[in-house]
mmCIF file of C-alpha atoms in Angstrom:
data_model
loop_
_atom_site.group_PDB
_atom_site.id
_atom_site.type_symbol
_atom_site.label_atom_id
_atom_site.label_comp_id
_atom_site.label_asym_id
_atom_site.label_seq_id
_atom_site.Cartn_x
_atom_site.Cartn_y
_atom_site.Cartn_z
ATOM 1 C CA MET A 1 71.892 121.300 -138.517
ATOM 2 C CA PRO A 2 70.974 123.619 -135.596
ATOM 3 C CA GLU A 3 71.494 120.873 -133.038
ATOM 4 C CA GLU A 4 74.973 120.135 -134.398
ATOM 5 C CA GLN A 5 75.865 123.827 -134.326
ATOM 6 C CA SER A 6 74.623 124.053 -130.744
ATOM 7 C CA ARG A 7 76.798 121.123 -129.674
ATOM 8 C CA ARG A 8 79.885 122.647 -131.307
ATOM 9 C CA ARG A 9 79.656 125.949 -129.422
ATOM 10 C CA PHE A 10 81.327 124.421 -126.372
ATOM 11 C CA PRO A 11 84.752 122.759 -126.006
ATOM 12 C CA ARG A 12 84.261 119.018 -125.572
ATOM 13 C CA PHE A 13 86.364 116.783 -123.317
ATOM 14 C CA ALA A 14 86.661 112.986 -123.494
ATOM 15 C CA VAL A 15 85.516 112.386 -119.925
ATOM 16 C CA HIS A 16 84.207 108.952 -118.892
ATOM 17 C CA LEU A 17 81.924 109.092 -115.842
ATOM 18 C CA PRO A 18 79.050 106.887 -114.617
ATOM 19 C CA PHE A 19 75.607 108.443 -114.184
ATOM 20 C CA LEU A 20 71.984 107.694 -113.385
ATOM 21 C CA TYR A 21 69.110 109.062 -115.437
ATOM 22 C CA THR A 22 65.367 109.326 -114.869
ATOM 23 C CA THR A 23 62.514 110.183 -117.201
ATOM 24 C CA PRO A 24 59.378 112.076 -116.117
ATOM 25 C CA PRO A 25 56.324 109.997 -115.148
ATOM 26 C CA ALA A 26 54.527 110.978 -118.362
ATOM 27 C CA ALA A 27 57.399 109.649 -120.522
ATOM 28 C CA PRO A 28 56.644 106.876 -119.128
ATOM 29 C CA ALA A 29 58.826 106.913 -116.039
ATOM 30 C CA ALA A 30 62.095 104.991 -116.176
ATOM 31 C CA VAL A 31 65.385 104.837 -114.305
ATOM 32 C CA GLY A 32 68.632 103.765 -115.920
ATOM 33 C CA ALA A 33 72.401 104.094 -115.827
ATOM 34 C CA GLY A 34 75.090 104.836 -118.364
ATOM 35 C CA TRP A 35 78.549 106.261 -118.994
ATOM 36 C CA THR A 36 79.584 109.541 -120.568
ATOM 37 C CA ARG A 37 81.959 109.414 -123.534
ATOM 38 C CA SER A 38 82.456 113.183 -123.685
ATOM 39 C CA LEU A 39 81.266 116.256 -121.793
ATOM 40 C CA SER A 40 80.943 119.979 -122.417
ATOM 41 C CA ASP A 41 79.113 122.949 -120.897
ATOM 42 C CA GLY A 42 76.297 122.315 -123.333
ATOM 43 C CA GLY A 43 75.790 118.571 -123.170
ATOM 44 C CA ALA A 44 77.251 115.088 -123.366
ATOM 45 C CA THR A 45 77.749 112.068 -125.569
ATOM 46 C CA VAL A 46 76.730 109.002 -123.580
ATOM 47 C CA GLU A 47 76.312 105.237 -123.747
ATOM 48 C CA LEU A 48 73.080 103.632 -122.556
ATOM 49 C CA SER A 49 71.645 100.127 -122.449
ATOM 50 C CA GLU A 50 68.634 100.979 -124.615
ATOM 51 C CA ARG A 51 67.696 103.515 -127.253
ATOM 52 C CA LEU A 52 65.730 106.502 -125.952
ATOM 53 C CA ARG A 53 63.307 108.493 -128.089
ATOM 54 C CA LEU A 54 64.433 111.840 -129.515
ATOM 55 C CA GLN A 55 63.535 114.904 -127.439
ATOM 56 C CA ALA A 56 63.045 112.723 -124.347
ATOM 57 C CA PRO A 57 63.635 114.824 -121.192
ATOM 58 C CA LEU A 58 65.998 113.333 -118.617
ATOM 59 C CA GLY A 59 67.128 114.034 -115.093
ATOM 60 C CA LEU A 60 70.850 113.295 -114.693
ATOM 61 C CA ARG A 61 73.077 112.518 -111.705
ATOM 62 C CA LEU A 62 76.734 112.375 -112.801
ATOM 63 C CA GLN A 63 79.233 110.902 -110.333
ATOM 64 C CA THR A 64 82.575 112.742 -110.399
ATOM 65 C CA ASP A 65 85.681 112.829 -108.212
ATOM 66 C CA ARG A 66 84.490 116.272 -107.047
ATOM 67 C CA GLY A 67 80.975 115.311 -106.056
ATOM 68 C CA THR A 68 77.674 114.664 -107.792
ATOM 69 C CA ILE A 69 76.467 116.873 -110.633
ATOM 70 C CA GLU A 70 72.702 117.105 -111.167
ATOM 71 C CA ALA A 71 71.219 118.479 -114.366
ATOM 72 C CA GLU A 72 68.220 118.285 -116.661
ATOM 73 C CA ALA A 73 68.859 117.219 -120.242
ATOM 74 C CA GLN A 74 67.187 116.229 -123.490
ATOM 75 C CA VAL A 75 68.040 113.548 -126.054
ATOM 76 C CA VAL A 76 68.965 115.303 -129.328
ATOM 77 C CA TRP A 77 70.291 112.341 -131.332
ATOM 78 C CA SER A 78 70.955 108.635 -131.111
ATOM 79 C CA GLY A 79 73.399 106.524 -133.079
ATOM 80 C CA GLY A 80 74.644 102.974 -133.340
ATOM 81 C CA ARG A 81 76.301 100.783 -130.759
ATOM 82 C CA ALA A 82 79.795 101.589 -129.489
ATOM 83 C CA PRO A 83 82.220 99.152 -131.159
ATOM 84 C CA ASP A 84 84.266 98.656 -127.981
ATOM 85 C CA THR A 85 81.447 97.870 -125.548
ATOM 86 C CA GLY A 86 78.110 97.615 -127.369
ATOM 87 C CA GLY A 87 76.311 100.421 -125.522
ATOM 88 C CA VAL A 88 73.891 102.596 -127.537
ATOM 89 C CA ILE A 89 75.389 106.040 -128.196
ATOM 90 C CA HIS A 90 73.222 109.145 -127.594
ATOM 91 C CA GLY A 91 73.748 112.883 -127.720
ATOM 92 C CA LEU A 92 72.299 114.938 -124.857
ATOM 93 C CA THR A 93 71.957 118.688 -124.469
ATOM 94 C CA PHE A 94 71.729 120.205 -120.996
ATOM 95 C CA THR A 95 68.488 122.150 -120.565
ATOM 96 C CA GLN A 96 68.980 123.217 -116.950
ATOM 97 C CA MET A 97 71.866 123.166 -114.465
ATOM 98 C CA ALA A 98 72.096 125.125 -111.224
ATOM 99 C CA PRO A 99 75.042 127.558 -110.904
ATOM 100 C CA ASP A 100 76.702 125.512 -108.146
ATOM 101 C CA GLN A 101 76.482 122.370 -110.301
ATOM 102 C CA LEU A 102 77.984 124.247 -113.240
ATOM 103 C CA LEU A 103 80.890 125.276 -111.014
ATOM 104 C CA ILE A 104 81.618 121.606 -110.257
ATOM 105 C CA LEU A 105 81.541 120.870 -113.992
ATOM 106 C CA HIS A 106 83.946 123.745 -114.694
ATOM 107 C CA SER A 107 86.303 122.584 -111.928
ATOM 108 C CA LEU A 108 86.321 119.189 -113.638
ATOM 109 C CA PHE A 109 87.283 120.746 -116.982
ATOM 110 C CA ARG A 110 89.998 123.148 -115.802
ATOM 111 C CA PRO A 111 92.868 120.650 -115.414
ATOM 112 C CA LEU A 112 91.797 118.967 -118.664
ATOM 113 C CA SER A 113 92.005 122.018 -120.907
ATOM 114 C CA MET A 114 95.545 121.089 -122.019
ATOM 115 C CA MET A 115 94.861 117.342 -122.285
ATOM 116 C CA ARG A 116 93.484 115.382 -125.218
ATOM 117 C CA TYR A 117 91.950 112.609 -123.143
ATOM 118 C CA THR A 118 91.275 111.820 -119.528
ATOM 119 C CA GLY A 119 90.412 108.727 -117.604
ATOM 120 C CA ILE A 120 89.200 110.428 -114.428
ATOM 121 C CA ARG A 121 89.608 108.049 -111.508
ATOM 122 C CA LEU A 122 86.943 107.733 -108.846
ATOM 123 C CA PRO A 123 87.811 106.577 -105.321
ATOM 124 C CA LEU A 124 86.618 103.045 -104.640
ATOM 125 C CA ASP A 125 87.576 101.070 -101.535
ATOM 126 C CA LEU A 126 86.248 97.517 -101.818
ATOM 127 C CA PRO A 127 87.663 94.049 -101.077
ATOM 128 C CA VAL A 128 88.809 92.280 -104.225
ATOM 129 C CA THR A 129 89.834 88.719 -105.049
ATOM 130 C CA CYS A 130 92.410 88.358 -107.847
ATOM 131 C CA ARG A 131 92.905 85.058 -109.687
ATOM 132 C CA PRO A 132 96.065 85.049 -111.836
ATOM 133 C CA GLU A 133 95.991 83.265 -115.208
ATOM 134 C CA ASN A 134 98.731 81.620 -117.326
ATOM 135 C CA PRO A 135 100.073 80.254 -115.085
ATOM 136 C CA ALA A 136 97.149 79.978 -112.724
ATOM 137 C CA GLY A 137 97.886 80.705 -109.102
ATOM 138 C CA PRO A 138 96.077 80.779 -105.776
ATOM 139 C CA PRO A 139 93.579 83.644 -105.234
ATOM 140 C CA ILE A 140 95.036 86.854 -103.832
ATOM 141 C CA GLN A 141 92.948 88.988 -101.479
ATOM 142 C CA GLY A 142 93.371 92.743 -101.699
ATOM 143 C CA ARG A 143 91.468 96.013 -102.002
ATOM 144 C CA THR A 144 90.640 98.455 -104.736
ATOM 145 C CA ALA A 145 91.789 102.067 -104.347
ATOM 146 C CA ASN A 146 90.257 103.785 -107.377
ATOM 147 C CA VAL A 147 88.663 102.990 -110.715
ATOM 148 C CA ASN A 148 87.831 104.416 -114.102
ATOM 149 C CA ARG A 149 86.267 103.059 -117.266
ATOM 150 C CA GLY A 150 89.584 101.535 -118.324
ATOM 151 C CA GLY A 151 90.921 99.907 -115.181
ATOM 152 C CA LEU A 152 91.531 99.672 -111.440
ATOM 153 C CA LEU A 153 94.158 100.602 -108.896
ATOM 154 C CA LEU A 154 94.663 97.517 -106.730
ATOM 155 C CA ARG A 155 96.403 97.201 -103.363
ATOM 156 C CA LEU A 156 97.761 93.635 -103.093
ATOM 157 C CA PRO A 157 99.857 91.877 -100.412
ATOM 158 C CA ARG A 158 102.479 90.623 -102.877
ATOM 159 C CA LEU A 159 104.017 91.654 -106.172
ATOM 160 C CA LEU A 160 102.444 90.660 -109.469
ATOM 161 C CA PRO A 161 104.756 91.592 -112.352
ATOM 162 C CA PRO A 162 103.541 93.728 -115.277
ATOM 163 C CA GLY A 163 101.935 91.559 -117.930
ATOM 164 C CA THR A 164 100.197 89.287 -115.409
ATOM 165 C CA ARG A 165 96.668 88.573 -116.606
ATOM 166 C CA LEU A 166 94.013 87.995 -113.998
ATOM 167 C CA GLU A 167 90.347 87.985 -113.104
ATOM 168 C CA ALA A 168 89.466 90.508 -110.406
ATOM 169 C CA THR A 169 86.225 90.036 -108.458
ATOM 170 C CA LEU A 170 84.990 93.143 -106.647
ATOM 171 C CA HIS A 171 82.949 92.329 -103.553
ATOM 172 C CA ALA A 172 80.333 95.089 -103.583
ATOM 173 C CA PRO A 173 77.329 95.438 -101.243
ATOM 174 C CA ALA A 174 74.957 94.509 -104.102
ATOM 175 C CA GLY A 175 76.972 91.416 -105.035
ATOM 176 C CA PRO A 176 80.258 90.402 -106.704
ATOM 177 C CA LEU A 177 81.374 91.833 -110.053
ATOM 178 C CA SER A 178 84.189 90.187 -112.026
ATOM 179 C CA VAL A 179 86.392 91.866 -114.650
ATOM 180 C CA GLU A 180 89.343 90.609 -116.706
ATOM 181 C CA GLY A 181 92.546 92.599 -116.994
ATOM 182 C CA ALA A 182 96.325 92.739 -117.051
ATOM 183 C CA ILE A 183 98.813 94.396 -114.694
ATOM 184 C CA VAL A 184 100.400 97.300 -116.569
ATOM 185 C CA TRP A 185 102.442 98.947 -113.802
ATOM 186 C CA VAL A 186 103.577 98.378 -110.228
ATOM 187 C CA GLU A 187 104.356 100.896 -107.503
ATOM 188 C CA PRO A 188 108.131 101.627 -107.438
ATOM 189 C CA HIS A 189 110.091 99.520 -104.958
ATOM 190 C CA GLU A 190 111.214 102.596 -103.018
ATOM 191 C CA MET A 191 107.569 103.297 -102.151
ATOM 192 C CA TRP A 192 107.005 99.881 -100.584
ATOM 193 C CA THR A 193 106.557 99.646 -96.815
ATOM 194 C CA PRO A 194 107.209 96.302 -95.070
ATOM 195 C CA GLY A 195 103.944 94.653 -94.102
ATOM 196 C CA GLU A 196 101.808 96.947 -96.277
ATOM 197 C CA SER A 197 100.166 96.303 -99.622
ATOM 198 C CA ILE A 198 101.673 97.174 -103.008
ATOM 199 C CA GLY A 199 99.925 99.329 -105.593
ATOM 200 C CA HIS A 200 99.199 97.737 -108.983
ATOM 201 C CA GLY A 201 97.603 99.250 -112.066
ATOM 202 C CA LEU A 202 95.147 96.873 -113.749
ATOM 203 C CA ARG A 203 93.943 97.655 -117.272
ATOM 204 C CA PHE A 204 90.761 95.935 -118.420
ATOM 205 C CA THR A 205 91.503 93.630 -121.346
ATOM 206 C CA SER A 206 87.917 92.670 -122.126
ATOM 207 C CA ILE A 207 84.787 94.459 -120.970
ATOM 208 C CA ASP A 208 81.358 94.333 -122.580
ATOM 209 C CA TRP A 209 78.463 96.725 -122.069
ATOM 210 C CA SER A 210 76.759 94.491 -119.497
ATOM 211 C CA THR A 211 79.863 94.531 -117.265
ATOM 212 C CA LEU A 212 80.506 98.239 -117.846
ATOM 213 C CA HIS A 213 76.871 99.007 -117.018
ATOM 214 C CA SER A 214 77.142 96.988 -113.790
ATOM 215 C CA LEU A 215 80.367 98.793 -112.894
ATOM 216 C CA GLY A 216 78.649 102.149 -113.407
ATOM 217 C CA LEU A 217 75.752 101.158 -111.152
ATOM 218 C CA LEU A 218 78.213 99.918 -108.524
ATOM 219 C CA LEU A 219 80.127 103.217 -108.564
ATOM 220 C CA VAL A 220 77.033 105.387 -108.378
ATOM 221 C CA GLU A 221 75.652 103.408 -105.446
ATOM 222 C CA VAL A 222 78.894 103.030 -103.463
ATOM 223 C CA LEU A 223 79.958 106.666 -103.900
ATOM 224 C CA ARG A 224 76.451 107.962 -103.188
ATOM 225 C CA THR A 225 76.389 106.217 -99.795
ATOM 226 C CA SER A 226 80.035 106.870 -98.825
#
């Protein structure tokens, strides 16, 4: 298949980033959000809430830790729903990208060329309320520090040991968003400073497409206005 051959010309990286897309007014016009599952110079595999028609032209705004990447793309294939989240998987090919935007994309790929997978973390500073489970405890107020598709970096006023399961509610400008997860690591004791918060790594234990979609919208909006 020519489209398959075109996609295979470029090295592909498992990069998970939120993005917004728009369709031209004649398409008819629509605005949506999704997440990339992989990226290359030539295109992307993405998850969306709904199935788009083949050959549909799209305008993309990808949110990265190095700034926003804007590009024009086209839907070249669509598949089933992702088994882990339920989003509809699509293949996109880039049809136009300005040289400065391509440089940002290349700078994103360079440190990944020797890695099999990456969970690129995006800065996110929001108040968060954590509610421990099993045993249940009083709510803990803290802040997020960064986020990716798989989890959060939390700054909390007291230690929660690895294995602690909790519900974390992010207090975003557009409204609260709750996710379930488990603490998988804690900042080493020698890095603690009296009176300051402690870093915790939270891995999502259950996240469906609706929550992941909302998280993507939150990131795009917060980082766009920061």
